[in-house]
mmCIF file of C-alpha atoms and ligand atoms in Angstrom:
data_model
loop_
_atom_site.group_PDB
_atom_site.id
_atom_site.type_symbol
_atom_site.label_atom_id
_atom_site.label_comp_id
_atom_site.label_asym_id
_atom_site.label_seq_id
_atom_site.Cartn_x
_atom_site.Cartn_y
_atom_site.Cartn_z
ATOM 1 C CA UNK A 1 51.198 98.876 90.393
ATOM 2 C CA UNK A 2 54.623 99.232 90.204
ATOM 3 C CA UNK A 3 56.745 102.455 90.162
ATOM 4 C CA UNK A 4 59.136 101.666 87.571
ATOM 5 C CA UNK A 5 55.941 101.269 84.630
ATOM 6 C CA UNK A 6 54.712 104.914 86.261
ATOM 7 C CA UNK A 7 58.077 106.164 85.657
ATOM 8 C CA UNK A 8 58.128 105.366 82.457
ATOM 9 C CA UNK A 9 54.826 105.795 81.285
ATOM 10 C CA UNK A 10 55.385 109.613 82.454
ATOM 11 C CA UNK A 11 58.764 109.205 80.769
ATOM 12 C CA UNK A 12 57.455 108.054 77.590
ATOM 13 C CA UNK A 13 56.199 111.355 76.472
ATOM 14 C CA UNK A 14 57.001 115.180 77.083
ATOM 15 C CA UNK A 15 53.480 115.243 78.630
ATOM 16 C CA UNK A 16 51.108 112.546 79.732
ATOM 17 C CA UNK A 17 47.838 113.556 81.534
ATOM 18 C CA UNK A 18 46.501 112.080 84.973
ATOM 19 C CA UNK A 19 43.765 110.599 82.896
ATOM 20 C CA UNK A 20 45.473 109.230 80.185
ATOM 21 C CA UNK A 21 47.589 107.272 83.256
ATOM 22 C CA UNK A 22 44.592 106.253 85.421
ATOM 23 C CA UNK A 23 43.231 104.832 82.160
ATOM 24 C CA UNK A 24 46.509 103.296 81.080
ATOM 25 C CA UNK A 25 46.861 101.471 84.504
ATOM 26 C CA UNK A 26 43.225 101.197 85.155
ATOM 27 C CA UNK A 27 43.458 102.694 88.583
ATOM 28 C CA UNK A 28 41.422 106.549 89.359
ATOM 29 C CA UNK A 29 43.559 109.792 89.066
ATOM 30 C CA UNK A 30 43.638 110.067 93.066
ATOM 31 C CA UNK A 31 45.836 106.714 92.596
ATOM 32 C CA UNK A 32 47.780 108.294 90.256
ATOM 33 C CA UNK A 33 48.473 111.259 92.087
ATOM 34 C CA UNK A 34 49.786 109.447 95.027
ATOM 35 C CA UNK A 35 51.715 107.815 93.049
ATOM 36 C CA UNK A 36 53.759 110.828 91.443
ATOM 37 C CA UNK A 37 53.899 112.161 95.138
ATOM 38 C CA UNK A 38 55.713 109.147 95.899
ATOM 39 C CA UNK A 39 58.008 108.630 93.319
ATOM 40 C CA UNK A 40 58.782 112.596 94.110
ATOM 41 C CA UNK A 41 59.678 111.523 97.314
ATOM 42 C CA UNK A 42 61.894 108.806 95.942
ATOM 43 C CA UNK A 43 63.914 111.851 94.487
ATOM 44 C CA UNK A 44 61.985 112.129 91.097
ATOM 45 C CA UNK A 45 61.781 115.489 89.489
ATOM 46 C CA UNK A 46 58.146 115.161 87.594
ATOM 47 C CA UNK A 47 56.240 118.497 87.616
ATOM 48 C CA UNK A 48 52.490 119.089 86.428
ATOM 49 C CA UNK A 49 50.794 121.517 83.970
ATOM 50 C CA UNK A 50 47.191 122.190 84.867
ATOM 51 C CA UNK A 51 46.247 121.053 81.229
ATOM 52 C CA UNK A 52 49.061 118.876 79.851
ATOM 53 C CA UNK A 53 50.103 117.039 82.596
ATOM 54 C CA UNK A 54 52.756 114.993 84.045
ATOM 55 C CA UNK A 55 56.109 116.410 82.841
ATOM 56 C CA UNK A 56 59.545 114.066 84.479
ATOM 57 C CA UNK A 57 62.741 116.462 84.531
ATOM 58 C CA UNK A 58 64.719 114.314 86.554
ATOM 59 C CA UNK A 59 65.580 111.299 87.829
ATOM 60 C CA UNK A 60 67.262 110.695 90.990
ATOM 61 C CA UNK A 61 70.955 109.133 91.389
ATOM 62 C CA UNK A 62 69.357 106.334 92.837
ATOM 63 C CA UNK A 63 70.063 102.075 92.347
ATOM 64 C CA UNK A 64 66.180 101.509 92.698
ATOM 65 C CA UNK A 65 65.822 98.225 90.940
ATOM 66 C CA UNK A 66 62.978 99.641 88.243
ATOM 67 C CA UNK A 67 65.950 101.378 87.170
ATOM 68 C CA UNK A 68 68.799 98.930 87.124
ATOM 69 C CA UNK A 69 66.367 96.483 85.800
ATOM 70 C CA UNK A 70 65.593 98.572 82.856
ATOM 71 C CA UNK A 71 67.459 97.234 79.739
ATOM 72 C CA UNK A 72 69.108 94.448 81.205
ATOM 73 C CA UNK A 73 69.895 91.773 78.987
ATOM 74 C CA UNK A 74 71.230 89.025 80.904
ATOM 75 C CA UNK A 75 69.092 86.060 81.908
ATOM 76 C CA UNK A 76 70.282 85.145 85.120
ATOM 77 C CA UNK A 77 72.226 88.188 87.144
ATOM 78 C CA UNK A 78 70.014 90.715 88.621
ATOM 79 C CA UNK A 79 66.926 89.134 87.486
ATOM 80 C CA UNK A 80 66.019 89.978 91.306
ATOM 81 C CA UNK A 81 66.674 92.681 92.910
ATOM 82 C CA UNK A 82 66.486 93.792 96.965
ATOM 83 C CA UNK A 83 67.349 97.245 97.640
ATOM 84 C CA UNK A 84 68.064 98.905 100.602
ATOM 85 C CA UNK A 85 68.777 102.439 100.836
ATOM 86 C CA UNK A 86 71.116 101.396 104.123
ATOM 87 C CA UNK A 87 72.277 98.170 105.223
ATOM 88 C CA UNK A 88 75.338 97.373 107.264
ATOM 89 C CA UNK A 89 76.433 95.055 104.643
ATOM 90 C CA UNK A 90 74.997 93.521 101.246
ATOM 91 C CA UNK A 91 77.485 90.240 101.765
ATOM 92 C CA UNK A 92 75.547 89.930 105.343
ATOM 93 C CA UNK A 93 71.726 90.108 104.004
ATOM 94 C CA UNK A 94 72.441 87.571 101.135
ATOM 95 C CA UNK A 95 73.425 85.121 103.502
ATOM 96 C CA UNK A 96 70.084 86.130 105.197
ATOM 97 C CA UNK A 97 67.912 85.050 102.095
ATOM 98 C CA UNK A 98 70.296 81.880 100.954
ATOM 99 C CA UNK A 99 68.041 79.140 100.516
ATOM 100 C CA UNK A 100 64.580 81.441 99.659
ATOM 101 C CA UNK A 101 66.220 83.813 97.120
ATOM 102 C CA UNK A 102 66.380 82.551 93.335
ATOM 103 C CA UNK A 103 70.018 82.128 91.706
ATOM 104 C CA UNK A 104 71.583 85.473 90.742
ATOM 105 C CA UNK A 105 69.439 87.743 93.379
ATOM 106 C CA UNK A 106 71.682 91.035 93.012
ATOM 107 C CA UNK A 107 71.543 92.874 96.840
ATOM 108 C CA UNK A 108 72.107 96.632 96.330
ATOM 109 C CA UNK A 109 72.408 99.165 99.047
ATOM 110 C CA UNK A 110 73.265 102.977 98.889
ATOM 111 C CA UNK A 111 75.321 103.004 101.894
ATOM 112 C CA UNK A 112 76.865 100.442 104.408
ATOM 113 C CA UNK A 113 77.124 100.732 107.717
ATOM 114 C CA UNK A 114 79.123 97.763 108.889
ATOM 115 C CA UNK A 115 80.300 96.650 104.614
ATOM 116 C CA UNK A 116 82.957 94.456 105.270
ATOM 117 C CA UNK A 117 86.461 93.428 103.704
ATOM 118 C CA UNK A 118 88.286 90.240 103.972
ATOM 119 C CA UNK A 119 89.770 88.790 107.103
ATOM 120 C CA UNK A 120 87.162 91.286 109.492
ATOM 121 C CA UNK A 121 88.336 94.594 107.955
ATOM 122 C CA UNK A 122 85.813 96.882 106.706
ATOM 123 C CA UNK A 123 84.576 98.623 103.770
ATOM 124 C CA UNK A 124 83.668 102.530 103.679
ATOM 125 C CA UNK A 125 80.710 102.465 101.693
ATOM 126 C CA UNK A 126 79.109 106.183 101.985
ATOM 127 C CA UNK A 127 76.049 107.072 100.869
ATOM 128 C CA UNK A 128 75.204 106.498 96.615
ATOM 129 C CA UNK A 129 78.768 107.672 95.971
ATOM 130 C CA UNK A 130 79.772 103.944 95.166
ATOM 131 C CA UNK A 131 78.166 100.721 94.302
ATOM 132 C CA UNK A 132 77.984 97.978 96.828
ATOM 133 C CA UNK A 133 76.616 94.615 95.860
ATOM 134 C CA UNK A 134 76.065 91.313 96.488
ATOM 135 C CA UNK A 135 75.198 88.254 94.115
ATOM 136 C CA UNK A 136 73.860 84.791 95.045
ATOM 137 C CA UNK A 137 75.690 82.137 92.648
ATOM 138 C CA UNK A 138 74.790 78.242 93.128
ATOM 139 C CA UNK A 139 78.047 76.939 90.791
ATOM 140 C CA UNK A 140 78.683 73.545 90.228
ATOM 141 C CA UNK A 141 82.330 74.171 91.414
ATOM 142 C CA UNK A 142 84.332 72.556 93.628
ATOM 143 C CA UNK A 143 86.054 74.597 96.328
ATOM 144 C CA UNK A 144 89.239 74.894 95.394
ATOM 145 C CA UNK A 145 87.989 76.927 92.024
ATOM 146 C CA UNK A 146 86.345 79.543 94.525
ATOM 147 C CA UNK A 147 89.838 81.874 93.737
ATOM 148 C CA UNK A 148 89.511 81.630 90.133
ATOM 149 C CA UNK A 149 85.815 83.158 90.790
ATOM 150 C CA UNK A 150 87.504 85.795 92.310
ATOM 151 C CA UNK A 151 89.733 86.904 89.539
ATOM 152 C CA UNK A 152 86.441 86.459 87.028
ATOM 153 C CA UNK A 153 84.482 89.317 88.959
ATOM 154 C CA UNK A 154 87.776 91.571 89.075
ATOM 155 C CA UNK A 155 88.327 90.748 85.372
ATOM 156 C CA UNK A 156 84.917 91.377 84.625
ATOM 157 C CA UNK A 157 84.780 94.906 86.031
ATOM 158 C CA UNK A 158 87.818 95.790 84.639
ATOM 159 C CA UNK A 159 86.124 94.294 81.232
ATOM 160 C CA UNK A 160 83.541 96.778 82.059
ATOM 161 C CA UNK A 161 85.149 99.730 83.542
ATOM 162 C CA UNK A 162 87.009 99.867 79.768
ATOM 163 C CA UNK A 163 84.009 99.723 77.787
ATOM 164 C CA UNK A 164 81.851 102.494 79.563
ATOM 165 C CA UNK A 165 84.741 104.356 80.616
ATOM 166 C CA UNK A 166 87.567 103.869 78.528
ATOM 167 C CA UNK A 167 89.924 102.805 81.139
ATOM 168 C CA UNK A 168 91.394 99.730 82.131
ATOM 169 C CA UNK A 169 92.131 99.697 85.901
ATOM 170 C CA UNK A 170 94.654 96.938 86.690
ATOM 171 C CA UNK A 171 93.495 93.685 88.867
ATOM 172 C CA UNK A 172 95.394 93.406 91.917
ATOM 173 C CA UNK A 173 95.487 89.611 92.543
ATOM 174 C CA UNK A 174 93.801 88.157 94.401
ATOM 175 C CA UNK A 175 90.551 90.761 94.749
ATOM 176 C CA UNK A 176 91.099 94.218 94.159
ATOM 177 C CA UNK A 177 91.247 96.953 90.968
ATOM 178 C CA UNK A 178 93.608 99.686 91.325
ATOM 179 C CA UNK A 179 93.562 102.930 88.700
ATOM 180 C CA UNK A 180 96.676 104.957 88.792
ATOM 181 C CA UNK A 181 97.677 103.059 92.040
ATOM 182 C CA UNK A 182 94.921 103.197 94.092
ATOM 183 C CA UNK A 183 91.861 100.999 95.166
ATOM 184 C CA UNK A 184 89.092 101.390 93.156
ATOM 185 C CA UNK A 185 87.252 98.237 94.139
ATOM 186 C CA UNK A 186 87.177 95.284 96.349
ATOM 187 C CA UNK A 187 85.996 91.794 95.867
ATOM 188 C CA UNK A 188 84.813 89.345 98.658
ATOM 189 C CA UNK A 189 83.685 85.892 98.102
ATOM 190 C CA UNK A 190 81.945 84.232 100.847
ATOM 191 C CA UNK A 191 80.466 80.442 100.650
ATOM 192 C CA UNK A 192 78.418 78.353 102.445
ATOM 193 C CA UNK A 193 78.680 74.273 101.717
ATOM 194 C CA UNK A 194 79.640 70.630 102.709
ATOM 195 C CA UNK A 195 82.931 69.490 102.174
ATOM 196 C CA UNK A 196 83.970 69.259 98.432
ATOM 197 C CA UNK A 197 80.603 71.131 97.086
ATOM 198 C CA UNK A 198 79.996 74.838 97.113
ATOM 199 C CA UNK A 199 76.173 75.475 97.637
ATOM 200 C CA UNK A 200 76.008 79.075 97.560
ATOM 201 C CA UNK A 201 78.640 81.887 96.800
ATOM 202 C CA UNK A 202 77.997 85.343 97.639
ATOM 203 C CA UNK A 203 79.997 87.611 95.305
ATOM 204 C CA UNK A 204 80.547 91.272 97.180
ATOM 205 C CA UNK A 205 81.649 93.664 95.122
ATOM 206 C CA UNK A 206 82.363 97.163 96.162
ATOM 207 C CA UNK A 207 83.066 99.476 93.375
ATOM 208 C CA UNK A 208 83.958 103.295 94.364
ATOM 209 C CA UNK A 209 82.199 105.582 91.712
ATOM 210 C CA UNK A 210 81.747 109.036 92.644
ATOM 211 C CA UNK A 211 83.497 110.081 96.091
ATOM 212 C CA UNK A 212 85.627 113.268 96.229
ATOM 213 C CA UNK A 213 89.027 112.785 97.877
ATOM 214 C CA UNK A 214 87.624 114.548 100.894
ATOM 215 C CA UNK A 215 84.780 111.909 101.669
ATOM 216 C CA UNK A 216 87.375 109.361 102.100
ATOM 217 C CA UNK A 217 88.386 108.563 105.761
ATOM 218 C CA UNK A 218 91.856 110.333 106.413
ATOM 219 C CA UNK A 219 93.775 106.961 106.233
ATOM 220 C CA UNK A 220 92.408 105.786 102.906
ATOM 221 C CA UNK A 221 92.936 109.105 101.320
ATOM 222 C CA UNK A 222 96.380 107.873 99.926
ATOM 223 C CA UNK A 223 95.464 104.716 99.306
ATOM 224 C CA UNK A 224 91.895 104.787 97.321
ATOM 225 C CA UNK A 225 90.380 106.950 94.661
ATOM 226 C CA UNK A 226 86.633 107.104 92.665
ATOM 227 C CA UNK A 227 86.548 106.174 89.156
ATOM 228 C CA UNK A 228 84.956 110.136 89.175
ATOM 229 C CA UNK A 229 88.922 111.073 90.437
ATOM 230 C CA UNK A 230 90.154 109.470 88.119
ATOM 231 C CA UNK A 231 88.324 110.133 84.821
ATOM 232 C CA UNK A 232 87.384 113.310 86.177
ATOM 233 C CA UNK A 233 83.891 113.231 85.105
ATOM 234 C CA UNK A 234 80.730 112.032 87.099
ATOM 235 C CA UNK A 235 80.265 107.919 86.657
ATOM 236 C CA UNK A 236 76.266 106.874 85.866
ATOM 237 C CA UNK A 237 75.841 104.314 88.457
ATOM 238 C CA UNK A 238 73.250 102.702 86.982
ATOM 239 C CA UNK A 239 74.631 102.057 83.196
ATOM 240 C CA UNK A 240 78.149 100.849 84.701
ATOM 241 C CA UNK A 241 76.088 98.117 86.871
ATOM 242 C CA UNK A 242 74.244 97.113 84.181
ATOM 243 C CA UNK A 243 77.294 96.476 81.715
ATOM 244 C CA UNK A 244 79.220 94.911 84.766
ATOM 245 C CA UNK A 245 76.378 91.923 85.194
ATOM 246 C CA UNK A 246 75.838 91.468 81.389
ATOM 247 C CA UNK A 247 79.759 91.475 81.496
ATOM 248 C CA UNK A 248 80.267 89.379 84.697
ATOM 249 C CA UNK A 249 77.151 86.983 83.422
ATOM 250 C CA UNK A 250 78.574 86.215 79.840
ATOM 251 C CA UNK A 251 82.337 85.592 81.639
ATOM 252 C CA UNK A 252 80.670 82.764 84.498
ATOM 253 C CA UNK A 253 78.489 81.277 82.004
ATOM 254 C CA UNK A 254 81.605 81.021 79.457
ATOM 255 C CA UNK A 255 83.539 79.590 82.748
ATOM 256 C CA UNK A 256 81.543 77.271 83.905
ATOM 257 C CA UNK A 257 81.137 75.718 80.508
ATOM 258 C CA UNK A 258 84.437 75.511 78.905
ATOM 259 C CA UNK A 259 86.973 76.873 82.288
ATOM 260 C CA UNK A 260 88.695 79.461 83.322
ATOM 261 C CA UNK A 261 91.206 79.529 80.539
ATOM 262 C CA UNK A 262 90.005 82.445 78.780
ATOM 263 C CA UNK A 263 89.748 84.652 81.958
ATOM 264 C CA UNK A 264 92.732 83.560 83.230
ATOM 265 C CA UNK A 265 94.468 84.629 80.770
ATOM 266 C CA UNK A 266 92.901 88.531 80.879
ATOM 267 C CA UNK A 267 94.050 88.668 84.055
ATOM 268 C CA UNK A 268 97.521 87.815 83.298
ATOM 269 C CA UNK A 269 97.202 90.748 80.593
ATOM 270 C CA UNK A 270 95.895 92.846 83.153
ATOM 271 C CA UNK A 271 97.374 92.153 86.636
ATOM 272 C CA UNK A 272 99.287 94.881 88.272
ATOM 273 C CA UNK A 273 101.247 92.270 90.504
ATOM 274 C CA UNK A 274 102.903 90.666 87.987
ATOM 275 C CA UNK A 275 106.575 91.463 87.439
ATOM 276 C CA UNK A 276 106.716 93.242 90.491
ATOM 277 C CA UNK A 277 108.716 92.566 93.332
ATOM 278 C CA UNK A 278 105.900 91.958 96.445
ATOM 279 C CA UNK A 279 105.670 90.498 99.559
ATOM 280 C CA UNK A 280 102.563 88.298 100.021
ATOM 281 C CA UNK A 281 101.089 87.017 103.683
ATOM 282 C CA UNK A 282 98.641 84.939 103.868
ATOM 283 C CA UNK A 283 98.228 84.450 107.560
ATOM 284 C CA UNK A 284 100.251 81.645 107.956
ATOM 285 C CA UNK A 285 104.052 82.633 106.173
ATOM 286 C CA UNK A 286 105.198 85.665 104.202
ATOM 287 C CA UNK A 287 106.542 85.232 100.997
ATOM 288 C CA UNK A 288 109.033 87.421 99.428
ATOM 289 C CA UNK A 289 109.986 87.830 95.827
ATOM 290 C CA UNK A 290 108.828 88.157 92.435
ATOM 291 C CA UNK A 291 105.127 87.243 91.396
ATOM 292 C CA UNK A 292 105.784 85.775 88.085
ATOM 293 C CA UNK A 293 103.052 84.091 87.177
ATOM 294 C CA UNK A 294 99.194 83.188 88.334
ATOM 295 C CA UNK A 295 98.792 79.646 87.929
ATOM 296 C CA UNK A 296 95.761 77.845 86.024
ATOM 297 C CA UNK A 297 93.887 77.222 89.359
ATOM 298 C CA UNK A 298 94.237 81.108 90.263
ATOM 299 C CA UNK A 299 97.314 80.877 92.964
ATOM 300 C CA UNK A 300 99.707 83.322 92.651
ATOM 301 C CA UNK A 301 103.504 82.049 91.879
ATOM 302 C CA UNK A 302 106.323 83.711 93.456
ATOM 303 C CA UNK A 303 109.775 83.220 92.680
ATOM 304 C CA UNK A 304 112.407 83.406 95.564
ATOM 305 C CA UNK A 305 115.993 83.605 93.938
ATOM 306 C CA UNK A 306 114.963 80.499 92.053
ATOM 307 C CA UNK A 307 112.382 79.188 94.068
ATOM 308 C CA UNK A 308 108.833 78.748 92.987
ATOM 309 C CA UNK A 309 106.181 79.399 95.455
ATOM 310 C CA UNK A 310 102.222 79.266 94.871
ATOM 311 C CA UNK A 311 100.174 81.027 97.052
ATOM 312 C CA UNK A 312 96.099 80.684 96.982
ATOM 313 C CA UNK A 313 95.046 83.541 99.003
ATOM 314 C CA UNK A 314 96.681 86.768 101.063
ATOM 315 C CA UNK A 315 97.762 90.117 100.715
ATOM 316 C CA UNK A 316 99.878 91.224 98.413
ATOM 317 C CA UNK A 317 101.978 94.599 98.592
ATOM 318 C CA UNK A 318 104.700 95.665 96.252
ATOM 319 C CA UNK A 319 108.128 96.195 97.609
ATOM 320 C CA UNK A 320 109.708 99.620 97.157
ATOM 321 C CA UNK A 321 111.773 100.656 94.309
ATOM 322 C CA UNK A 322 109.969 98.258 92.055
ATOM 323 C CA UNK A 323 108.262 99.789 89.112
ATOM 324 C CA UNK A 324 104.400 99.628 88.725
ATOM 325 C CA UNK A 325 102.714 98.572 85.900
ATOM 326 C CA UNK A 326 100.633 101.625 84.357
ATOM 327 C CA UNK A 327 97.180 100.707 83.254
ATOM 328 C CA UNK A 328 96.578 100.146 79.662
ATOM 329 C CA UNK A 329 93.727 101.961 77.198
ATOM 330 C CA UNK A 330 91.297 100.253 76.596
HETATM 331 C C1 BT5 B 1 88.155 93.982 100.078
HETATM 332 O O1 BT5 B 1 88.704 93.499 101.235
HETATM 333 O O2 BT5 B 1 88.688 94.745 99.324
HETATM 334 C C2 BT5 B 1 86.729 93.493 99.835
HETATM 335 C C3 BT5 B 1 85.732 94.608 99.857
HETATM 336 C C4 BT5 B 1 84.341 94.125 99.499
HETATM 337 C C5 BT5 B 1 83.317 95.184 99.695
HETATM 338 C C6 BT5 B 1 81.958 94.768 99.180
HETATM 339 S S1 BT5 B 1 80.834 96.086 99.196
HETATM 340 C C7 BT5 B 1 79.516 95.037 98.918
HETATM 341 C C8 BT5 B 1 79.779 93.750 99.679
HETATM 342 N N1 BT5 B 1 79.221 93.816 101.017
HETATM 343 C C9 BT5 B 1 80.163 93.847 101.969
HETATM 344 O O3 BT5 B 1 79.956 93.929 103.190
HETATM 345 N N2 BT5 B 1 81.383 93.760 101.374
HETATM 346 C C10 BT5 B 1 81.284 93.635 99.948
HETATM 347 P P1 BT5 B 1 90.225 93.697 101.628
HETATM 348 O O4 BT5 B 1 91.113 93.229 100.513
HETATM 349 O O5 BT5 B 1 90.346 93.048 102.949
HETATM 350 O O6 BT5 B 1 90.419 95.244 101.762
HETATM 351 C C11 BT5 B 1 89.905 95.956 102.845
HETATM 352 C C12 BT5 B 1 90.762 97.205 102.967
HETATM 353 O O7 BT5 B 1 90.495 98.099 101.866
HETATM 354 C C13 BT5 B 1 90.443 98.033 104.218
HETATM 355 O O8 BT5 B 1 91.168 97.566 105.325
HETATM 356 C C14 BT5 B 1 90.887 99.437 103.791
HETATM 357 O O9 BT5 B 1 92.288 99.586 103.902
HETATM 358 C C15 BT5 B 1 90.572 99.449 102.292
HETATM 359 N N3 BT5 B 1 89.269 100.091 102.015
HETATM 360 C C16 BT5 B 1 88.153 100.143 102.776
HETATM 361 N N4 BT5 B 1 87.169 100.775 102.139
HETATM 362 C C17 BT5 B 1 87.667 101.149 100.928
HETATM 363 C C18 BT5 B 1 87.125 101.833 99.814
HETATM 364 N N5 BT5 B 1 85.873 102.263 99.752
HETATM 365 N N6 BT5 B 1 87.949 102.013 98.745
HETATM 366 C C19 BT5 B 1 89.230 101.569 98.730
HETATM 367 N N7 BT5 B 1 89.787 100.926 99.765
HETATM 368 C C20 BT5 B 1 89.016 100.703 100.847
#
């Protein structure tokens, strides 16, 4: 029997009796009570009245998949679901289960121990205060697109981020959202393939929901902030992942049929970099100058006194004295 149809058989109703649910899910009322002693353990409040019954007054702030599952309308993202409540990082068990999971397995996990950025840095991921994530995507991309799948997931959450919370948090090409200057998520695509054919992409998403300043690490304090900082009210976990894969779903399967056109365009609309004055490295050269532009296969164009540059992939930071773009209502 599953624990999501318990919850919300007991959720259905003010008061549903032991026998009424043994007979609903033709299993005994020892079964049953088990059952509500484990989903208690799993954090649910559900208290019992000698003659009425099961009563739930509260649900945990928990990703279990019952409850992400719930309501979701897409057809491909999230359709599985593995969660963990600690992993050292979602990225690293997809690429564990390539090749047995289906297409769009989401991997959720309430902390990470080891969650990891690009180029080896890492990812503080404490304990159900954010939402880390991985998807399994088999597109029939070539490689090179692999950056403009980038800027679809940050687009996408931003998408999102401004419907359920009515603010737009600015992409920061090529894999980040920043609110009010600081990092609110990070993107990281990994892929596994032959030459000229991705198989698999695992899309990592790391969305910060609900720390306090205070359970940032000292050095990220400046530099990061919660979506809860920044509206200043607590963020339901579960609805914003749910609108961010019906959101990110409907943008890929739009992409993949008719391009990236439409999405590149959002993020043109809604990329802090753009118009600034920013240095970019991307491990091989550092470019300085303005980023004008973001091309239509996702590379970032800088101009140096005249000189176009495009850039694929690195890290960009602004240069001082250059003025920010503020983030836009929704
Ligand atoms: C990223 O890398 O921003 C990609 C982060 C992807 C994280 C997700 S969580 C689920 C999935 N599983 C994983 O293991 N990873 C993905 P990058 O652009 O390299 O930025 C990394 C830098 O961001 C670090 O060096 C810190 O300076 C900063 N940082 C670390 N944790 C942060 C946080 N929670 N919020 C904001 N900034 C953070």
């Amino acid at each position: 029997m599953k624990l999501g149809t318990l919850v919300d058989l007991i959720a259905a109703e003010s008061f549903v009796s032991g026998e009424e649910i043994a007979s609903r899910l033709g299993i005994t009322r020892t079964a049953v009570w088990k059952q509500v002693g484990m989903l208690r353990k799993l954090g649910y409040q559900i208290t019992a009245h000698p003659r009425r019954g099961y009563h739930l007054a509260g649900r945990p702030d928990k990703l279990y998949p019952w409850e992400v599952g719930k309501d979701l309308s897409t057809q491909l993202l999230g359709k599985t679901i593995e969660y963990y409540d600690e992993l050292p990082s979602t990225n690293r068990r997809a690429k564990e289960i390539l090749g047995t999971a289906p297409e769009g397995t989401l991997v959720l996990a309430e902390t990470q121990t080891a969650g990891r950025g690009r180029l080896g840095r890492s990812w503080h991921s404490p304990s159900s205060a954010g939402i880390w994530l991985s998807l399994i995507l088999q597109p029939s991309l070539a490689p090179a697109e692999l950056p403009k799948l980038n800027l679809l997931a940050a687009v996408a959450l931003s998408q999102t981020v401004s419907d359920v919370l009515g603010l737009r948090p600015l992409v920061k090409w090529p894999n980040d959202l920043y609110c009010q200057n600081r990092k609110i998520s990070g993107i990281l695509t990994e892929v596994s393939g032959e030459l000229g054919r991705l198989e698999y992409v695992i899309l990592g998403v790391g969305i910060n929901a609900n720390q306090k300043v205070t359970d940032f690490p000292a050095d990220l304090q400046e530099k990061a902030a919660s979506l809860r900082m920044v509206t200043g009210r607590l963020v339901d976990r579960k609805l914003l992942l749910r609108n961010y894969l019906q959101v990110l779903e409907a943008e890929y399967f739009y992409a993949l049929e008719h391009g990236f056109d439409r999405c590149l365009s959002y993020c043109r609309k809604y990329t802090a970099t753009l118009g600034q004055q920013v240095e970019v490295n991307n491990g091989v050269k550092v470019y300085r100058g303005k980023a004008v532009d973001i091309a239509d296969d996702g590379a970032l164009i800088i101009d140096q006194q005249g000189e176009r540059s495009r850039v694929i992939a690195g890290d960009v930071q602004p240069l001082p004295n250059t003025g920010a773009k503020e983030e836009h209502d929704a």
